[in-house]
Coordinates of C-alpha atoms and ligand atoms in Angstrom, one line a residue:
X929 CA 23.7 -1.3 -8.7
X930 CA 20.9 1.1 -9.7
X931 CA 17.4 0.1 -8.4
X932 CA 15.9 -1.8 -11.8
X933 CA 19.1 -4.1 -11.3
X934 CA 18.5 -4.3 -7.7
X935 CA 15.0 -5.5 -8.4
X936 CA 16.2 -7.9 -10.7
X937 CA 19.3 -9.3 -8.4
X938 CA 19.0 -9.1 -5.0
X939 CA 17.7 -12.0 -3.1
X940 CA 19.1 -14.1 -6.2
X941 CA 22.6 -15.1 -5.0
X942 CA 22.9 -18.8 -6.7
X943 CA 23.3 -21.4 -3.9
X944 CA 25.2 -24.8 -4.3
X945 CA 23.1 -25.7 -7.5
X946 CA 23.9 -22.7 -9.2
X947 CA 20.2 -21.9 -9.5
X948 CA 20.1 -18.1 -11.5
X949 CA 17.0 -17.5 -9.8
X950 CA 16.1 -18.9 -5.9
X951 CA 14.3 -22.3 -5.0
X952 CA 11.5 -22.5 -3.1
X953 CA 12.2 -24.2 0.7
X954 CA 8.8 -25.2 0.8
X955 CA 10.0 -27.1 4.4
X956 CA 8.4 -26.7 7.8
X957 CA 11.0 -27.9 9.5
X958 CA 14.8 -28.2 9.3
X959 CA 17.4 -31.1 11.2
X960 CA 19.6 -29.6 13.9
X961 CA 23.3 -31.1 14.2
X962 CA 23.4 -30.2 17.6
X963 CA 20.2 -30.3 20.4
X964 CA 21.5 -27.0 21.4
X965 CA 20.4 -25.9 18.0
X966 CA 23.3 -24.1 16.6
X967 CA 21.9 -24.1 13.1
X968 CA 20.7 -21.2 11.4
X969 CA 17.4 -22.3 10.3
X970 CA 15.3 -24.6 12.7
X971 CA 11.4 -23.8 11.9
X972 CA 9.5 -22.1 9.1
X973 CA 7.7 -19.6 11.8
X974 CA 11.2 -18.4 12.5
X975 CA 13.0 -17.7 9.5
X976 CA 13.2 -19.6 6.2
X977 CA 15.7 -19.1 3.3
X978 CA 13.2 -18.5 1.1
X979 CA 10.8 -15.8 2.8
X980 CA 14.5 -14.4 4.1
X981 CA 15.8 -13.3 0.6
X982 CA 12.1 -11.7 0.3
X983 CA 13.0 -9.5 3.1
X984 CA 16.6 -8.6 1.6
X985 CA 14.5 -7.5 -1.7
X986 CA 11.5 -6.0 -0.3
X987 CA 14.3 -4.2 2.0
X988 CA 16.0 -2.9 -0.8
X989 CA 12.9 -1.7 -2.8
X990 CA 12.5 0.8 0.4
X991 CA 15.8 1.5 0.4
X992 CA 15.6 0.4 4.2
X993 CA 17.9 -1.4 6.3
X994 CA 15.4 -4.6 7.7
X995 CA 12.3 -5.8 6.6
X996 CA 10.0 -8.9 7.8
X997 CA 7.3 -10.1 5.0
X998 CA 4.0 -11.4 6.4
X999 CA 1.2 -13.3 5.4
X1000 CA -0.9 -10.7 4.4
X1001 CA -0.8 -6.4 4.4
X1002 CA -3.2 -6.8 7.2
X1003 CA -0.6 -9.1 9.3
X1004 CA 1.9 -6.7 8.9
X1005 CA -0.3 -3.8 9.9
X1006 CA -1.2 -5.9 13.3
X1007 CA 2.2 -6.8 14.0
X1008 CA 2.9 -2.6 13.9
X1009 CA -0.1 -2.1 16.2
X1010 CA 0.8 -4.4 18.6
X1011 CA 3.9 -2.2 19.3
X1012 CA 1.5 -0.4 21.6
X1013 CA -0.1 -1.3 25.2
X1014 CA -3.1 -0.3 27.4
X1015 CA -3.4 3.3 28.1
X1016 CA -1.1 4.5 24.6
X1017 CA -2.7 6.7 22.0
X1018 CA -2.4 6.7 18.4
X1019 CA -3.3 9.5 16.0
X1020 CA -4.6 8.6 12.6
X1021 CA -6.3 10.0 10.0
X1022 CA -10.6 8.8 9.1
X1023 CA -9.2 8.3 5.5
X1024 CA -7.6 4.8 5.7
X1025 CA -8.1 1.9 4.5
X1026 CA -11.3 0.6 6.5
X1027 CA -9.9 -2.9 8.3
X1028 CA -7.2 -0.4 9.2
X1029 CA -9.7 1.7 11.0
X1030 CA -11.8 -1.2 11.8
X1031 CA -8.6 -3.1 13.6
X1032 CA -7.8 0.0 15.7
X1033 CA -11.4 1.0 16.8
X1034 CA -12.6 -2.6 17.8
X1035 CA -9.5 -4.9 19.0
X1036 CA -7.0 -2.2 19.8
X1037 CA -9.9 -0.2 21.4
X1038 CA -10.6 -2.7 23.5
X1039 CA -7.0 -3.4 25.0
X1040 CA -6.8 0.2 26.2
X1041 CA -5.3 2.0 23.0
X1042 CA -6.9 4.9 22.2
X1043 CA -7.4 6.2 18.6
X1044 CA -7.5 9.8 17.3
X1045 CA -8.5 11.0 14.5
X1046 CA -7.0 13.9 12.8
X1047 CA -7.3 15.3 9.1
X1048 CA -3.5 15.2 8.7
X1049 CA -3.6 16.7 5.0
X1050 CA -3.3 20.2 7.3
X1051 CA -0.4 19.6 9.2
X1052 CA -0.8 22.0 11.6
X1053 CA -3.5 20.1 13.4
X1054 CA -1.4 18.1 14.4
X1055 CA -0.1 21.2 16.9
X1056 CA -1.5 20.7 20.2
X1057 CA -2.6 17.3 19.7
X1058 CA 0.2 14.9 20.5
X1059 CA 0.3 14.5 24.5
X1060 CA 2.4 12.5 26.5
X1061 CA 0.2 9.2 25.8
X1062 CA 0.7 9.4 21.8
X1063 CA 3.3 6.9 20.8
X1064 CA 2.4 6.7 17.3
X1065 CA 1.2 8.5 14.2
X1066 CA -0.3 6.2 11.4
X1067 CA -1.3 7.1 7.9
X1068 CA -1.5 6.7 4.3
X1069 CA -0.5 9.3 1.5
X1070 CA -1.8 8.8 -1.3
X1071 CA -5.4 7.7 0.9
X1072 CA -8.0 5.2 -0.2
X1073 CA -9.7 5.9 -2.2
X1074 CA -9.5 9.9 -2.6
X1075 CA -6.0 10.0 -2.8
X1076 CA -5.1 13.1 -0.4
X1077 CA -1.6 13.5 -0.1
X1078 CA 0.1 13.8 3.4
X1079 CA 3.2 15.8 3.6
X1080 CA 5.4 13.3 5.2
X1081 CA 8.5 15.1 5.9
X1082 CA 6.6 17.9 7.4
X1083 CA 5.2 15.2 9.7
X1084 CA 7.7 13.5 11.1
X1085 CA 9.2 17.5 11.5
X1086 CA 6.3 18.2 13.9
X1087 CA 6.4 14.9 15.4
X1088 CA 9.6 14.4 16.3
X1089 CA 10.5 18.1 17.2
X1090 CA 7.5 17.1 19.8
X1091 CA 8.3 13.7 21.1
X1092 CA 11.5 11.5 19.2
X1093 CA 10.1 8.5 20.6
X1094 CA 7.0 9.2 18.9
X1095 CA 6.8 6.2 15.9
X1096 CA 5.0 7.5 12.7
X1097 CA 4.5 4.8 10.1
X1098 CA 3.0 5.2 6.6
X1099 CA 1.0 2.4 4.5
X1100 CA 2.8 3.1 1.7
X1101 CA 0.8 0.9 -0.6
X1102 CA -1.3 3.1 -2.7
X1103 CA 2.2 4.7 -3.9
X1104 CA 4.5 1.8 -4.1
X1105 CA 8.4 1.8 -3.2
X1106 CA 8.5 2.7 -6.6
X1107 CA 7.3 6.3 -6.5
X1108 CA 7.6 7.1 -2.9
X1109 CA 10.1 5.9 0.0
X1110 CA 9.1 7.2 3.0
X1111 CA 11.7 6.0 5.3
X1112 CA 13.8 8.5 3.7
X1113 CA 11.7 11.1 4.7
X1114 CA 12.4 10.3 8.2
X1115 CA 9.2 7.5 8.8
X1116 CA 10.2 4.7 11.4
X1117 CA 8.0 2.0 9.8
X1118 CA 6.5 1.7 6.7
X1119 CA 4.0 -1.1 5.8
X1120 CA 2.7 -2.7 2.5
X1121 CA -0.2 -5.0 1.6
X1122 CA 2.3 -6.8 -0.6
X1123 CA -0.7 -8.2 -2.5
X1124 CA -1.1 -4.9 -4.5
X1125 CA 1.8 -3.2 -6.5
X1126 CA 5.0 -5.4 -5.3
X1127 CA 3.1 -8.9 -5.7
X1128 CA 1.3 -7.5 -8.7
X1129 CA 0.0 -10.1 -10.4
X1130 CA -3.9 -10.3 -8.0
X1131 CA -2.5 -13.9 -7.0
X1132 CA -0.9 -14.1 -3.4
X1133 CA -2.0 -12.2 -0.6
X1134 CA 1.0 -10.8 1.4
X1135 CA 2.5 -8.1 3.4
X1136 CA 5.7 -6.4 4.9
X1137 CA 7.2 -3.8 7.4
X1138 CA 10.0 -2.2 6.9
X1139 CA 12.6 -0.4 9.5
X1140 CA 15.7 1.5 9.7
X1141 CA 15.7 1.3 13.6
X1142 CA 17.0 -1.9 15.1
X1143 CA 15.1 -2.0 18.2
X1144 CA 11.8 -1.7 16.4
X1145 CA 12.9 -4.3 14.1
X1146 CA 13.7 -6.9 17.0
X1147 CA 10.3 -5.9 18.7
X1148 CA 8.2 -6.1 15.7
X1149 CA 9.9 -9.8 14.6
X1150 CA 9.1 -11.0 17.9
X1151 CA 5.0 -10.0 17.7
X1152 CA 5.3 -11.8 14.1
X1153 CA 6.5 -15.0 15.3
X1154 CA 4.1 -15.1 18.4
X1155 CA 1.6 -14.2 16.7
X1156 CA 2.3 -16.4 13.5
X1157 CA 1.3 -14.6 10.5
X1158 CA 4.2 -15.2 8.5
X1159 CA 3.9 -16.0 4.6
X1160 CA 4.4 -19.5 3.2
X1161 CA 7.6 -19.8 1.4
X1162 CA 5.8 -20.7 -1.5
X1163 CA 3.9 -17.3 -1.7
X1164 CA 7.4 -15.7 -0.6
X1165 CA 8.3 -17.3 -3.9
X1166 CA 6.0 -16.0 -6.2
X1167 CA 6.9 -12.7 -4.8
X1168 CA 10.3 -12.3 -5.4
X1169 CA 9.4 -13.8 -9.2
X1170 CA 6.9 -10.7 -9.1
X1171 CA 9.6 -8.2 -7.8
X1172 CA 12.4 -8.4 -11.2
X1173 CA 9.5 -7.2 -13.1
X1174 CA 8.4 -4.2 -10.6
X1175 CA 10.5 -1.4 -12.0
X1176 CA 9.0 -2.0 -15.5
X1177 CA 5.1 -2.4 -14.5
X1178 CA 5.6 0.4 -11.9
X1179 CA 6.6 2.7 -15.3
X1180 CA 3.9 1.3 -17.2
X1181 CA 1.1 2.4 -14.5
X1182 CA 2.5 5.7 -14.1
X1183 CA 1.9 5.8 -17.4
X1184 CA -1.2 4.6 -18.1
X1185 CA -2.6 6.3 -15.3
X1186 CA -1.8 9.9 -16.2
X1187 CA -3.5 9.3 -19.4
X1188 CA -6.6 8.0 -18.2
X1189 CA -6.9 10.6 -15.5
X1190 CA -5.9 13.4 -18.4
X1191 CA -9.0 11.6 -20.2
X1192 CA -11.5 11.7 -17.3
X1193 CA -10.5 15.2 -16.5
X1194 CA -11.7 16.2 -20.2
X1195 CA -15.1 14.2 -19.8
X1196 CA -18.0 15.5 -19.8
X1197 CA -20.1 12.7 -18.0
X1198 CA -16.9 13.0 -14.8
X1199 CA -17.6 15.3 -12.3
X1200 CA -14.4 15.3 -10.7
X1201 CA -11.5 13.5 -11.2
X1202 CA -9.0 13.0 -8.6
X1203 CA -5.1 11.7 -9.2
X1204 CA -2.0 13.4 -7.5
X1205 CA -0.5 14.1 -10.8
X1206 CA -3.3 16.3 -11.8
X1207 CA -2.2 20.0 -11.1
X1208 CA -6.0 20.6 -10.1
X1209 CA -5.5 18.0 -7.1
X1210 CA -5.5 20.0 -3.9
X1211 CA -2.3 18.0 -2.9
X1212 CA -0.1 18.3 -6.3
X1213 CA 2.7 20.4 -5.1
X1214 CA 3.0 18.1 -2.2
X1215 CA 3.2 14.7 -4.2
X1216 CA 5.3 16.7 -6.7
X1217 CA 8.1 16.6 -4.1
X1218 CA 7.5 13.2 -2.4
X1219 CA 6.4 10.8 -5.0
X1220 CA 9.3 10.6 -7.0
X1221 CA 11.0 7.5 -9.0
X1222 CA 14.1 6.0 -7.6
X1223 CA 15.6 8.1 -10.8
X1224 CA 13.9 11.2 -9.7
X1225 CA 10.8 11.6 -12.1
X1226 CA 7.7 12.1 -11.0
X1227 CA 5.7 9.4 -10.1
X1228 CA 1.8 9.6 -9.1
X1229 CA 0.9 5.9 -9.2
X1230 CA -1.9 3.8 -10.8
X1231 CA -4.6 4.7 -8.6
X1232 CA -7.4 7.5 -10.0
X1233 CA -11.5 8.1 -8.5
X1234 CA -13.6 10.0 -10.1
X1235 CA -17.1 10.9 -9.9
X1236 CA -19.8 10.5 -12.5
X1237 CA -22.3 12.8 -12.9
X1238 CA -25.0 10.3 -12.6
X1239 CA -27.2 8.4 -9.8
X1240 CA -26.5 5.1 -8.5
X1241 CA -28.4 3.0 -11.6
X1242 CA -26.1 5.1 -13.7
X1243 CA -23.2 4.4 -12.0
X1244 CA -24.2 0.6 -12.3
X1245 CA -24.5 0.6 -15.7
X1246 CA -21.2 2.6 -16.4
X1247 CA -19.4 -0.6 -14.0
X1248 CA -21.5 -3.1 -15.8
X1249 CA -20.6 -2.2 -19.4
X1250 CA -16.9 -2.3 -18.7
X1251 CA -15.4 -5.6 -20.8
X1252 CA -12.0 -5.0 -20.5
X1253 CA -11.9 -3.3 -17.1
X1254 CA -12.5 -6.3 -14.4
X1255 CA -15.2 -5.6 -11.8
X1256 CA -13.2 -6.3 -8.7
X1257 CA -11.9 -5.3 -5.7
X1258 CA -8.2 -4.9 -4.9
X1259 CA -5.4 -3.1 -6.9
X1260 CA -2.0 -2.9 -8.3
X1261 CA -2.2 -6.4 -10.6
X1262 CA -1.3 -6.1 -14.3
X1263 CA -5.0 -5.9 -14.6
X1264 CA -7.1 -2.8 -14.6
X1265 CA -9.3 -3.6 -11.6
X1266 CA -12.7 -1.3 -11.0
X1267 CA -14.9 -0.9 -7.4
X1268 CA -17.1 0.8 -6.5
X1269 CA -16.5 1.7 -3.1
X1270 CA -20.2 2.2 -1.5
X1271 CA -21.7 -1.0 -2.7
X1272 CA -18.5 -2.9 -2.3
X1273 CA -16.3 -4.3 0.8
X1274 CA -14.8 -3.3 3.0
X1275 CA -16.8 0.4 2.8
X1276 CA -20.5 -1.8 2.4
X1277 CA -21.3 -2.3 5.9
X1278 CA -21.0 1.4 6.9
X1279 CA -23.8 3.8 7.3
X1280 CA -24.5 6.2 4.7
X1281 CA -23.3 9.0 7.0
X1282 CA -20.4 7.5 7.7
X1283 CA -19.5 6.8 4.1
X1284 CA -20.1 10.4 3.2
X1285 CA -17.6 11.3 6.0
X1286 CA -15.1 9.6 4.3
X1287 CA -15.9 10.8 0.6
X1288 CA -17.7 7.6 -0.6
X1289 CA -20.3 9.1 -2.1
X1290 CA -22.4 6.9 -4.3
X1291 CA -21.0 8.1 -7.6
X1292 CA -17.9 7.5 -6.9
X1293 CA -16.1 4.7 -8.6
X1294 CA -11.9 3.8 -8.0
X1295 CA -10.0 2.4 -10.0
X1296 CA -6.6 0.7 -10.6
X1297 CA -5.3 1.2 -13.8
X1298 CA -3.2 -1.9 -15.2
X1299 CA -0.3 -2.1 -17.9
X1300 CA -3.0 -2.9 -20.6
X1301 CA -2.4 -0.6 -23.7
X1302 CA -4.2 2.4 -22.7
X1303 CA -6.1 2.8 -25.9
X1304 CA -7.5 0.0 -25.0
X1305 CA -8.7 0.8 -21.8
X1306 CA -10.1 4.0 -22.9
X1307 CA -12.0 2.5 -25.6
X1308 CA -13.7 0.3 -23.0
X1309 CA -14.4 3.4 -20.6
X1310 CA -15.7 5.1 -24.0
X1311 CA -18.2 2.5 -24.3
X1312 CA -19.3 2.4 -20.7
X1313 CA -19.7 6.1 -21.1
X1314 CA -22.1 5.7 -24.2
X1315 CA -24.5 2.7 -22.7
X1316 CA -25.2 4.8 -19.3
X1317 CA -25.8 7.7 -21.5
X1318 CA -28.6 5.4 -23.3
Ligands
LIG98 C1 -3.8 0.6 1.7 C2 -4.1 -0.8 2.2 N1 -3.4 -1.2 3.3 C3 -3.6 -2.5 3.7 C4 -4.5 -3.4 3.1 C5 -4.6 -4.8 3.6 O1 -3.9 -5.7 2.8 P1 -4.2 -7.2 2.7 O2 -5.5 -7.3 2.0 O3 -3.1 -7.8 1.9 O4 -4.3 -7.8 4.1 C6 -5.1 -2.9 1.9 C7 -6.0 -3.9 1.2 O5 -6.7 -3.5 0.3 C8 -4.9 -1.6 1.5 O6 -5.6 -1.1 0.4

């Protein structure tokens, strides 16, 4: 099977009924034959049919070999962490997602893990930097929200010529299984806020690991069900509805996105525009070789930022003349979703300085272009352009 029937089949083997498409097991609980338990399923926490035919799918969208869905990208991202123990080090990279950031410098922080930040765009910095206490390198490629690319292959290269023990996960969110699967490029874990491109629809929060190792799987499946974040099979549900339609929306934001970054690129009122499929973005030639469809076309994403050559009342007008384009945070729905980033969570609570750091300047808006017609959502950004020009 090719991977638009794969999305559409697997995790849909009929059961007794016949069913074409899987039940929910919205159960808690299941009755044991035997008090030695010799049944397969015995408690919700530890595996339920449902959530399990998730896995097989989300598996197969990574072409991986084991995956564990959990309750929310941020679950999933905690159940990784928790791989590591007092005195460990992890190097990272100051563009991530900020709870990412936030988990590692405050709870990790405190139970010993320490947390080094490199700019791994350059991957030579990583020379010289990983020591014997570095067990694992964490990033994202394309990065929130100024989508720098990472090279991941030459990572894992450096990495694991270093140290092979050495785990280096990717958030590969931003990209989506769909145009980038990094455990092909040699990553031991990749995660996913499944509430972006694979839910798609902005109505379950969710997440999931995925692993080619084994060992790493066991290990990460035990942290999940001590620590409990593990989806409701209801949400598992809506999920693997989502999933038979992710080829096609996956298409339709690669689309739409090109066109609109094309169209900001060309703008007059745009300072900068930044998209990976732009040749003018510093990290083209890199995304040109790692974001690629399961049928080999390049595939940059749905996710553009640009900067408008305005102040901050200009930048709220252009946001609050949008009527198509939702004012919202989050990404990857059907929807075309706008933020911006340094009035908005989870960037508001930083300082000024800090935001700068990171590239959150205050004209700086992000945005996730849905499978609306683009004409449409051009129009709408045409219009926004006009009223902050008046
Ligand atoms: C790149 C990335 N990783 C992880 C998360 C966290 O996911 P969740 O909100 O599902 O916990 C987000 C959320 O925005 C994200 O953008």
């Amino acid at each position: 099977m090719r991977y638009g029937t794969k999305a559409v089949w697997i995790g849909n083997e009929p059961d007794y009924t016949g069913a074409v498409v899987p039940p929910i097991y919205m159960v808690s609980t299941f009755r044991q034959k035997d008090p030695e338990i010799k049944d397969k399923y015995v408690y919700t926490r530890l595996g339920n049919p449902t959530i399990e035919r998730l896995e097989k799918k989300i598996a197969t969208l990574e072409e991986g070999e084991y995956a564990i869905a959990t309750a929310s990208g941020m679950a999933a991202i905690d159940t990784v962490l928790r791989l590591l123990k007092p005195g460990d080090e992890i190097i990272t990279m100051e563009s991530l997602y900020a709870t990412t950031i936030n988990l590692m410098k405050t709870t990790y922080s405190r139970y010993g893990v320490k947390v080094k930040f490199i700019d791994l765009t350059k991957t030579e910095n990583l020379m010289g930097n990983i020591s014997r206490e570095t067990k694992m390198i964490y990033f994202e490629t394309p990065t929130n929200p100024l989508l720098k690319i990472v090279d991941i292959e030459e990572v894992c290269k450096i990495v694991k010529d270093e140290n092979s023990e050495v785990i280096v996960v990717v958030d590969n969110t931003f990209a989506s299984p769909y145009n980038q699967r990094p455990l092909k490029m040699g990553v031991d874990i990749v995660v996913h806020s499944t509430t972006k491109y694979i839910g798609g629809h902005s109505d379950i929060i969710g997440g999931a690991i995925v692993t080619n190792n084994e060992e790493i799987y066991n290990k990460l499946r035990a942290n999940l069900i001590s620590s409990g974040g593990v989806p409701s099979p209801f949400d598992a549900w809506l999920l693997l509805r989502s999933i038979r339609t992710f080829h096609l929306r996956m298409e339709k934001h690669n689309y739409n996105a090109m066109k609109i970054a094309q169209y900001l690129s060309e703008k007059e009122d745009v300072e900068k525009t930044y998209y990976p499929g732009l040749k003018d973005h510093e990290g083209h030639e890199i995304a040109k070789k790692q974001m690629r469809t399961p049928y080999g076309n390049e595939g940059y994403g749905g996710m553009i930022s640009f900067q408008l050559k305005t102040d901050l009342k200009g930048v709220r007008k252009f946001l609050k003349s949008l009527r198509i384009i939702a004012l919202a945070v989050s990404l990857g729905g059907t929807e075309s979703l706008i933020v911006h980033p340094a009035s908005m969570p989870p960037y508001k609570p930083l300082t000024k300085e800090e935001k700068e750091r990171m590239g959150i300047w205050d004209n700086l808006i992000r945005f996730s272009v849905g499978i609306e017609d683009v004409e449409d959502l051009i129009e709408d950004l045409e219009t926004a352009f006009k009223e902050m020009r008046e």
